PDB file of C-alpha atoms in Angstrom:
ATOM      1  CA  UNK Z   1       0.000   0.000   0.000  1.00  0.00           C
ATOM      2  CA  UNK Z   2       1.309   3.451  -0.933  1.00  0.00           C
ATOM      3  CA  UNK Z   3       1.385   5.948   1.936  1.00  0.00           C
ATOM      4  CA  UNK Z   4       0.538   9.563   1.153  1.00  0.00           C
ATOM      5  CA  UNK Z   5       1.658  12.741   2.897  1.00  0.00           C
ATOM      6  CA  UNK Z   6       1.146  16.419   2.214  1.00  0.00           C
ATOM      7  CA  UNK Z   7       4.899  16.996   2.520  1.00  0.00           C
ATOM      8  CA  UNK Z   8       7.795  14.568   2.514  1.00  0.00           C
ATOM      9  CA  UNK Z   9      11.258  15.682   3.581  1.00  0.00           C
ATOM     10  CA  UNK Z  10      14.146  13.540   2.405  1.00  0.00           C
ATOM     11  CA  UNK Z  11      16.879  13.440   5.052  1.00  0.00           C
ATOM     12  CA  UNK Z  12      16.725  13.592   8.848  1.00  0.00           C
ATOM     13  CA  UNK Z  13      19.804  15.754   9.273  1.00  0.00           C
ATOM     14  CA  UNK Z  14      19.694  19.153  10.930  1.00  0.00           C
ATOM     15  CA  UNK Z  15      18.334  20.879   7.802  1.00  0.00           C
ATOM     16  CA  UNK Z  16      15.510  18.388   7.333  1.00  0.00           C
ATOM     17  CA  UNK Z  17      14.735  18.470  11.056  1.00  0.00           C
ATOM     18  CA  UNK Z  18      14.614  22.268  11.094  1.00  0.00           C
ATOM     19  CA  UNK Z  19      12.343  22.423   8.048  1.00  0.00           C
ATOM     20  CA  UNK Z  20       9.963  19.877   9.582  1.00  0.00           C
ATOM     21  CA  UNK Z  21       9.722  21.819  12.835  1.00  0.00           C
ATOM     22  CA  UNK Z  22       9.217  25.152  11.079  1.00  0.00           C
ATOM     23  CA  UNK Z  23       6.552  23.677   8.786  1.00  0.00           C
ATOM     24  CA  UNK Z  24       4.702  22.448  11.868  1.00  0.00           C
ATOM     25  CA  UNK Z  25       4.889  25.932  13.398  1.00  0.00           C
ATOM     26  CA  UNK Z  26       3.436  27.366  10.182  1.00  0.00           C
ATOM     27  CA  UNK Z  27       0.460  25.039  10.518  1.00  0.00           C
ATOM     28  CA  UNK Z  28       1.501  22.242   8.157  1.00  0.00           C
ATOM     29  CA  UNK Z  29       0.201  18.788   9.000  1.00  0.00           C
ATOM     30  CA  UNK Z  30       0.696  15.299   7.568  1.00  0.00           C
ATOM     31  CA  UNK Z  31       4.459  15.759   7.220  1.00  0.00           C
ATOM     32  CA  UNK Z  32       6.964  12.899   7.034  1.00  0.00           C
ATOM     33  CA  UNK Z  33      10.747  12.642   7.035  1.00  0.00           C
ATOM     34  CA  UNK Z  34      12.368   9.753   5.171  1.00  0.00           C
ATOM     35  CA  UNK Z  35      15.872   8.854   6.364  1.00  0.00           C
ATOM     36  CA  UNK Z  36      17.963   6.116   4.784  1.00  0.00           C
ATOM     37  CA  UNK Z  37      20.071   5.550   7.921  1.00  0.00           C
ATOM     38  CA  UNK Z  38      19.031   3.904  11.170  1.00  0.00           C
ATOM     39  CA  UNK Z  39      19.608   7.109  13.163  1.00  0.00           C
ATOM     40  CA  UNK Z  40      19.003  10.799  12.433  1.00  0.00           C
ATOM     41  CA  UNK Z  41      21.868  13.177  11.736  1.00  0.00           C
ATOM     42  CA  UNK Z  42      24.124  10.360  10.521  1.00  0.00           C
ATOM     43  CA  UNK Z  43      25.330  12.200   7.400  1.00  0.00           C
ATOM     44  CA  UNK Z  44      26.846  15.685   7.178  1.00  0.00           C
ATOM     45  CA  UNK Z  45      25.311  16.729  10.497  1.00  0.00           C
ATOM     46  CA  UNK Z  46      27.453  14.376  12.577  1.00  0.00           C
ATOM     47  CA  UNK Z  47      30.569  15.413  10.649  1.00  0.00           C
ATOM     48  CA  UNK Z  48      30.199  19.151  11.257  1.00  0.00           C
ATOM     49  CA  UNK Z  49      32.442  20.809  13.850  1.00  0.00           C
ATOM     50  CA  UNK Z  50      29.598  23.200  14.695  1.00  0.00           C
ATOM     51  CA  UNK Z  51      31.599  26.428  14.563  1.00  0.00           C
ATOM     52  CA  UNK Z  52      29.501  29.601  14.532  1.00  0.00           C
ATOM     53  CA  UNK Z  53      30.838  33.143  14.284  1.00  0.00           C
ATOM     54  CA  UNK Z  54      29.840  36.621  13.166  1.00  0.00           C
ATOM     55  CA  UNK Z  55      33.390  37.834  12.546  1.00  0.00           C
ATOM     56  CA  UNK Z  56      33.111  37.884   8.760  1.00  0.00           C
ATOM     57  CA  UNK Z  57      33.853  40.574   6.179  1.00  0.00           C
ATOM     58  CA  UNK Z  58      30.751  40.038   4.040  1.00  0.00           C
ATOM     59  CA  UNK Z  59      27.347  41.414   4.994  1.00  0.00           C
ATOM     60  CA  UNK Z  60      25.437  38.280   3.982  1.00  0.00           C
ATOM     61  CA  UNK Z  61      27.535  35.986   6.202  1.00  0.00           C
ATOM     62  CA  UNK Z  62      27.308  38.387   9.132  1.00  0.00           C
ATOM     63  CA  UNK Z  63      23.538  38.785   8.883  1.00  0.00           C
ATOM     64  CA  UNK Z  64      23.021  35.031   8.564  1.00  0.00           C
ATOM     65  CA  UNK Z  65      25.180  34.352  11.617  1.00  0.00           C
ATOM     66  CA  UNK Z  66      23.530  37.039  13.754  1.00  0.00           C
ATOM     67  CA  UNK Z  67      20.076  35.717  12.841  1.00  0.00           C
ATOM     68  CA  UNK Z  68      21.183  32.177  13.740  1.00  0.00           C
ATOM     69  CA  UNK Z  69      22.576  33.378  17.068  1.00  0.00           C
ATOM     70  CA  UNK Z  70      19.345  35.204  17.869  1.00  0.00           C
ATOM     71  CA  UNK Z  71      17.296  32.093  17.082  1.00  0.00           C
ATOM     72  CA  UNK Z  72      19.535  29.941  19.273  1.00  0.00           C
ATOM     73  CA  UNK Z  73      19.210  32.470  22.104  1.00  0.00           C
ATOM     74  CA  UNK Z  74      15.411  32.329  21.768  1.00  0.00           C
ATOM     75  CA  UNK Z  75      15.469  28.541  22.008  1.00  0.00           C
ATOM     76  CA  UNK Z  76      17.896  28.394  24.937  1.00  0.00           C
ATOM     77  CA  UNK Z  77      15.305  28.111  27.710  1.00  0.00           C
ATOM     78  CA  UNK Z  78      13.313  25.461  25.817  1.00  0.00           C
ATOM     79  CA  UNK Z  79      16.397  23.396  25.021  1.00  0.00           C
ATOM     80  CA  UNK Z  80      17.626  23.519  28.620  1.00  0.00           C
ATOM     81  CA  UNK Z  81      20.640  21.479  29.751  1.00  0.00           C
ATOM     82  CA  UNK Z  82      22.911  20.499  28.234  1.00  0.00           C
ATOM     83  CA  UNK Z  83      22.944  23.589  26.014  1.00  0.00           C
ATOM     84  CA  UNK Z  84      23.577  23.232  22.283  1.00  0.00           C
ATOM     85  CA  UNK Z  85      25.068  26.723  21.789  1.00  0.00           C
ATOM     86  CA  UNK Z  86      28.353  27.370  23.590  1.00  0.00           C
ATOM     87  CA  UNK Z  87      29.524  30.991  23.504  1.00  0.00           C
ATOM     88  CA  UNK Z  88      33.201  30.227  23.914  1.00  0.00           C
ATOM     89  CA  UNK Z  89      34.179  33.267  21.839  1.00  0.00           C
ATOM     90  CA  UNK Z  90      36.535  33.447  18.858  1.00  0.00           C
ATOM     91  CA  UNK Z  91      39.915  35.120  19.297  1.00  0.00           C
ATOM     92  CA  UNK Z  92      41.903  36.035  16.186  1.00  0.00           C
ATOM     93  CA  UNK Z  93      45.482  37.308  16.558  1.00  0.00           C
ATOM     94  CA  UNK Z  94      48.151  38.543  14.157  1.00  0.00           C
ATOM     95  CA  UNK Z  95      51.829  39.433  14.200  1.00  0.00           C
ATOM     96  CA  UNK Z  96      51.552  41.457  10.986  1.00  0.00           C
ATOM     97  CA  UNK Z  97      50.952  45.228  11.063  1.00  0.00           C
ATOM     98  CA  UNK Z  98      49.119  45.327   7.736  1.00  0.00           C
ATOM     99  CA  UNK Z  99      46.942  42.421   8.788  1.00  0.00           C
ATOM    100  CA  UNK Z 100      46.080  44.201  12.042  1.00  0.00           C
ATOM    101  CA  UNK Z 101      45.045  47.218   9.986  1.00  0.00           C
ATOM    102  CA  UNK Z 102      42.653  44.913   8.107  1.00  0.00           C
ATOM    103  CA  UNK Z 103      41.388  43.643  11.459  1.00  0.00           C
ATOM    104  CA  UNK Z 104      40.633  47.240  12.491  1.00  0.00           C
ATOM    105  CA  UNK Z 105      38.662  47.901   9.309  1.00  0.00           C
ATOM    106  CA  UNK Z 106      36.772  44.629   9.713  1.00  0.00           C
ATOM    107  CA  UNK Z 107      35.806  45.448  13.298  1.00  0.00           C
ATOM    108  CA  UNK Z 108      34.426  48.829  12.244  1.00  0.00           C
ATOM    109  CA  UNK Z 109      32.401  47.149   9.473  1.00  0.00           C
ATOM    110  CA  UNK Z 110      31.135  44.385  11.767  1.00  0.00           C
ATOM    111  CA  UNK Z 111      30.071  46.778  14.505  1.00  0.00           C
ATOM    112  CA  UNK Z 112      27.971  48.773  12.033  1.00  0.00           C
ATOM    113  CA  UNK Z 113      26.049  45.557  11.314  1.00  0.00           C
ATOM    114  CA  UNK Z 114      25.483  44.828  14.998  1.00  0.00           C
ATOM    115  CA  UNK Z 115      28.318  42.410  15.742  1.00  0.00           C
ATOM    116  CA  UNK Z 116      29.649  42.392  19.294  1.00  0.00           C
ATOM    117  CA  UNK Z 117      33.403  42.418  18.673  1.00  0.00           C
ATOM    118  CA  UNK Z 118      36.453  43.960  20.343  1.00  0.00           C
ATOM    119  CA  UNK Z 119      39.773  45.118  18.904  1.00  0.00           C
ATOM    120  CA  UNK Z 120      42.537  44.036  21.280  1.00  0.00           C
ATOM    121  CA  UNK Z 121      46.151  45.065  21.782  1.00  0.00           C
ATOM    122  CA  UNK Z 122      48.961  42.751  22.837  1.00  0.00           C
ATOM    123  CA  UNK Z 123      48.413  43.329  26.564  1.00  0.00           C
ATOM    124  CA  UNK Z 124      44.682  42.622  26.360  1.00  0.00           C
ATOM    125  CA  UNK Z 125      45.326  39.410  24.440  1.00  0.00           C
ATOM    126  CA  UNK Z 126      47.883  38.314  27.034  1.00  0.00           C
ATOM    127  CA  UNK Z 127      45.372  38.918  29.839  1.00  0.00           C
ATOM    128  CA  UNK Z 128      42.597  37.081  27.999  1.00  0.00           C
ATOM    129  CA  UNK Z 129      44.716  34.134  26.861  1.00  0.00           C
ATOM    130  CA  UNK Z 130      47.910  33.912  28.968  1.00  0.00           C
ATOM    131  CA  UNK Z 131      48.862  30.649  27.255  1.00  0.00           C
ATOM    132  CA  UNK Z 132      49.483  32.462  23.933  1.00  0.00           C
ATOM    133  CA  UNK Z 133      53.027  33.540  23.078  1.00  0.00           C
ATOM    134  CA  UNK Z 134      52.474  37.260  22.503  1.00  0.00           C
ATOM    135  CA  UNK Z 135      56.049  38.532  22.072  1.00  0.00           C
ATOM    136  CA  UNK Z 136      55.562  39.229  18.363  1.00  0.00           C
ATOM    137  CA  UNK Z 137      51.774  39.739  18.436  1.00  0.00           C
ATOM    138  CA  UNK Z 138      50.506  43.106  17.206  1.00  0.00           C
ATOM    139  CA  UNK Z 139      46.863  42.700  18.194  1.00  0.00           C
ATOM    140  CA  UNK Z 140      43.673  40.836  17.493  1.00  0.00           C
ATOM    141  CA  UNK Z 141      39.895  40.667  17.697  1.00  0.00           C
ATOM    142  CA  UNK Z 142      37.461  38.850  19.978  1.00  0.00           C
ATOM    143  CA  UNK Z 143      33.776  38.044  19.407  1.00  0.00           C
ATOM    144  CA  UNK Z 144      32.078  36.891  22.644  1.00  0.00           C
ATOM    145  CA  UNK Z 145      28.987  35.475  20.894  1.00  0.00           C
ATOM    146  CA  UNK Z 146      31.063  33.297  18.574  1.00  0.00           C
ATOM    147  CA  UNK Z 147      31.450  29.702  19.613  1.00  0.00           C
ATOM    148  CA  UNK Z 148      30.160  26.228  18.859  1.00  0.00           C
ATOM    149  CA  UNK Z 149      26.827  24.544  18.242  1.00  0.00           C
ATOM    150  CA  UNK Z 150      26.243  20.870  19.018  1.00  0.00           C
ATOM    151  CA  UNK Z 151      24.882  19.721  15.623  1.00  0.00           C
ATOM    152  CA  UNK Z 152      23.621  16.354  16.872  1.00  0.00           C
ATOM    153  CA  UNK Z 153      22.032  17.804  19.986  1.00  0.00           C
ATOM    154  CA  UNK Z 154      20.229  20.516  18.036  1.00  0.00           C
ATOM    155  CA  UNK Z 155      19.129  18.067  15.342  1.00  0.00           C
ATOM    156  CA  UNK Z 156      17.638  15.692  17.916  1.00  0.00           C
ATOM    157  CA  UNK Z 157      15.890  18.537  19.754  1.00  0.00           C
ATOM    158  CA  UNK Z 158      14.274  19.737  16.508  1.00  0.00           C
ATOM    159  CA  UNK Z 159      13.198  16.191  15.624  1.00  0.00           C
ATOM    160  CA  UNK Z 160      11.676  15.644  19.067  1.00  0.00           C
ATOM    161  CA  UNK Z 161       9.696  18.860  18.720  1.00  0.00           C
ATOM    162  CA  UNK Z 162       8.596  18.022  15.175  1.00  0.00           C
ATOM    163  CA  UNK Z 163       7.659  14.476  16.176  1.00  0.00           C
ATOM    164  CA  UNK Z 164       5.650  15.722  19.128  1.00  0.00           C
ATOM    165  CA  UNK Z 165       3.684  17.921  16.720  1.00  0.00           C
ATOM    166  CA  UNK Z 166       2.862  15.003  14.451  1.00  0.00           C
ATOM    167  CA  UNK Z 167       5.731  14.660  11.976  1.00  0.00           C
ATOM    168  CA  UNK Z 168       6.264  11.008  11.002  1.00  0.00           C
ATOM    169  CA  UNK Z 169       9.912   9.927  11.250  1.00  0.00           C
ATOM    170  CA  UNK Z 170      10.597   6.970   8.957  1.00  0.00           C
ATOM    171  CA  UNK Z 171      14.099   5.474   9.172  1.00  0.00           C
ATOM    172  CA  UNK Z 172      16.023   2.950   7.076  1.00  0.00           C
ATOM    173  CA  UNK Z 173      14.101   4.193   4.055  1.00  0.00           C
ATOM    174  CA  UNK Z 174      16.219   5.258   1.094  1.00  0.00           C
ATOM    175  CA  UNK Z 175      14.659   7.114  -1.820  1.00  0.00           C
ATOM    176  CA  UNK Z 176      15.653   5.272  -4.987  1.00  0.00           C
ATOM    177  CA  UNK Z 177      13.547   7.165  -7.511  1.00  0.00           C
ATOM    178  CA  UNK Z 178      11.525  10.368  -7.472  1.00  0.00           C
ATOM    179  CA  UNK Z 179       8.959  11.132 -10.159  1.00  0.00           C
ATOM    180  CA  UNK Z 180       6.616  14.057 -10.660  1.00  0.00           C
ATOM    181  CA  UNK Z 181       3.182  12.826 -11.735  1.00  0.00           C
ATOM    182  CA  UNK Z 182       0.754  14.448 -14.171  1.00  0.00           C
ATOM    183  CA  UNK Z 183      -1.349  15.890 -11.344  1.00  0.00           C
ATOM    184  CA  UNK Z 184       1.692  17.684  -9.889  1.00  0.00           C
ATOM    185  CA  UNK Z 185       2.200  15.318  -6.978  1.00  0.00           C
ATOM    186  CA  UNK Z 186       5.306  13.201  -6.458  1.00  0.00           C
ATOM    187  CA  UNK Z 187       5.859   9.475  -6.264  1.00  0.00           C
ATOM    188  CA  UNK Z 188       8.839   8.258  -4.269  1.00  0.00           C
ATOM    189  CA  UNK Z 189      10.110   4.738  -4.722  1.00  0.00           C
ATOM    190  CA  UNK Z 190      12.135   3.500  -1.739  1.00  0.00           C
ATOM    191  CA  UNK Z 191      13.621   0.291  -0.423  1.00  0.00           C
ATOM    192  CA  UNK Z 192      10.731   0.327   2.041  1.00  0.00           C
ATOM    193  CA  UNK Z 193       7.749   0.763  -0.293  1.00  0.00           C
ATOM    194  CA  UNK Z 194       6.299   3.662  -2.258  1.00  0.00           C
ATOM    195  CA  UNK Z 195       5.137   7.051  -1.016  1.00  0.00           C
ATOM    196  CA  UNK Z 196       3.121   9.896  -2.497  1.00  0.00           C
ATOM    197  CA  UNK Z 197       3.400  13.557  -1.576  1.00  0.00           C
ATOM    198  CA  UNK Z 198       2.065  16.906  -2.736  1.00  0.00           C
ATOM    199  CA  UNK Z 199       5.429  18.488  -1.952  1.00  0.00           C
ATOM    200  CA  UNK Z 200       8.938  17.087  -1.542  1.00  0.00           C
ATOM    201  CA  UNK Z 201      11.873  18.826   0.135  1.00  0.00           C
ATOM    202  CA  UNK Z 202      15.270  17.373  -0.774  1.00  0.00           C
ATOM    203  CA  UNK Z 203      17.528  17.632   2.297  1.00  0.00           C
ATOM    204  CA  UNK Z 204      19.852  14.746   1.442  1.00  0.00           C
ATOM    205  CA  UNK Z 205      22.994  16.881   1.618  1.00  0.00           C
ATOM    206  CA  UNK Z 206      25.775  15.653  -0.681  1.00  0.00           C
ATOM    207  CA  UNK Z 207      23.443  12.898  -1.909  1.00  0.00           C
ATOM    208  CA  UNK Z 208      20.834  15.398  -3.113  1.00  0.00           C
ATOM    209  CA  UNK Z 209      21.943  15.269  -6.746  1.00  0.00           C
ATOM    210  CA  UNK Z 210      21.396  11.508  -6.840  1.00  0.00           C
ATOM    211  CA  UNK Z 211      17.768  12.060  -5.880  1.00  0.00           C
TER     212      UNK Z 211
END
C-alpha cells in the first residue's frame, strides 16, 4: 500500500529536522521525514564541527550568523541542559601590522552591522589568553557570541519537537527514484515501499543530486 503525505522531507539531518519543525509551526500537518540511515543526523550533520561566528567581512555571512545566534538564544530556555550553543568566543590574533590594519577595518564594518566584537592590543590578548606567546603579536579581535553549536544535539531537539507535533519519522528508508506525476504530486520509490506527496523537500545533503 502506498502511503501519502502532504509533505515529505528527504533526510533527517539538521536541515531536514529544522524544516519539519518550522513547517509544523506554520500550521503544516501530515508531514513525514524519510531517512535512509538507522539514526538521524548520521550524514553531514554528525561530521560538522559546529563552529559559529559573526566575525566575517561580508554582509550576507554576518547577517546570517547574527540571525542564527538570535534564534539559538530564543530557544535556549526550551532546550535547557545540556545547552547546544556554547559561547566560547573566537579570538583572532596577528603578528603582521598590515593584517592588524585589516582587522581594524573589519571590526568597524562588523560593529555597524550589529556584531559584538572587540579590537585588542597585545596586553589585552595576554590577559585574555595567557597561554598564547604574545612577544611578536601586534593585536587581534574577539567576538564573545562566537562559539560552537552541538549539531547532533540541536538536530535531535528539533526532531523531538517536530515528532511531538505530528511529523512522522521513517528510518532505514532510502529514496531510490523520485517522479513528478501528471497531477503535480510526487511518487517516491524507496527500499521500504512507495510514497506519495504533494510536496517534496530534498535535504539529502551531498546525496541530493542523486535524488
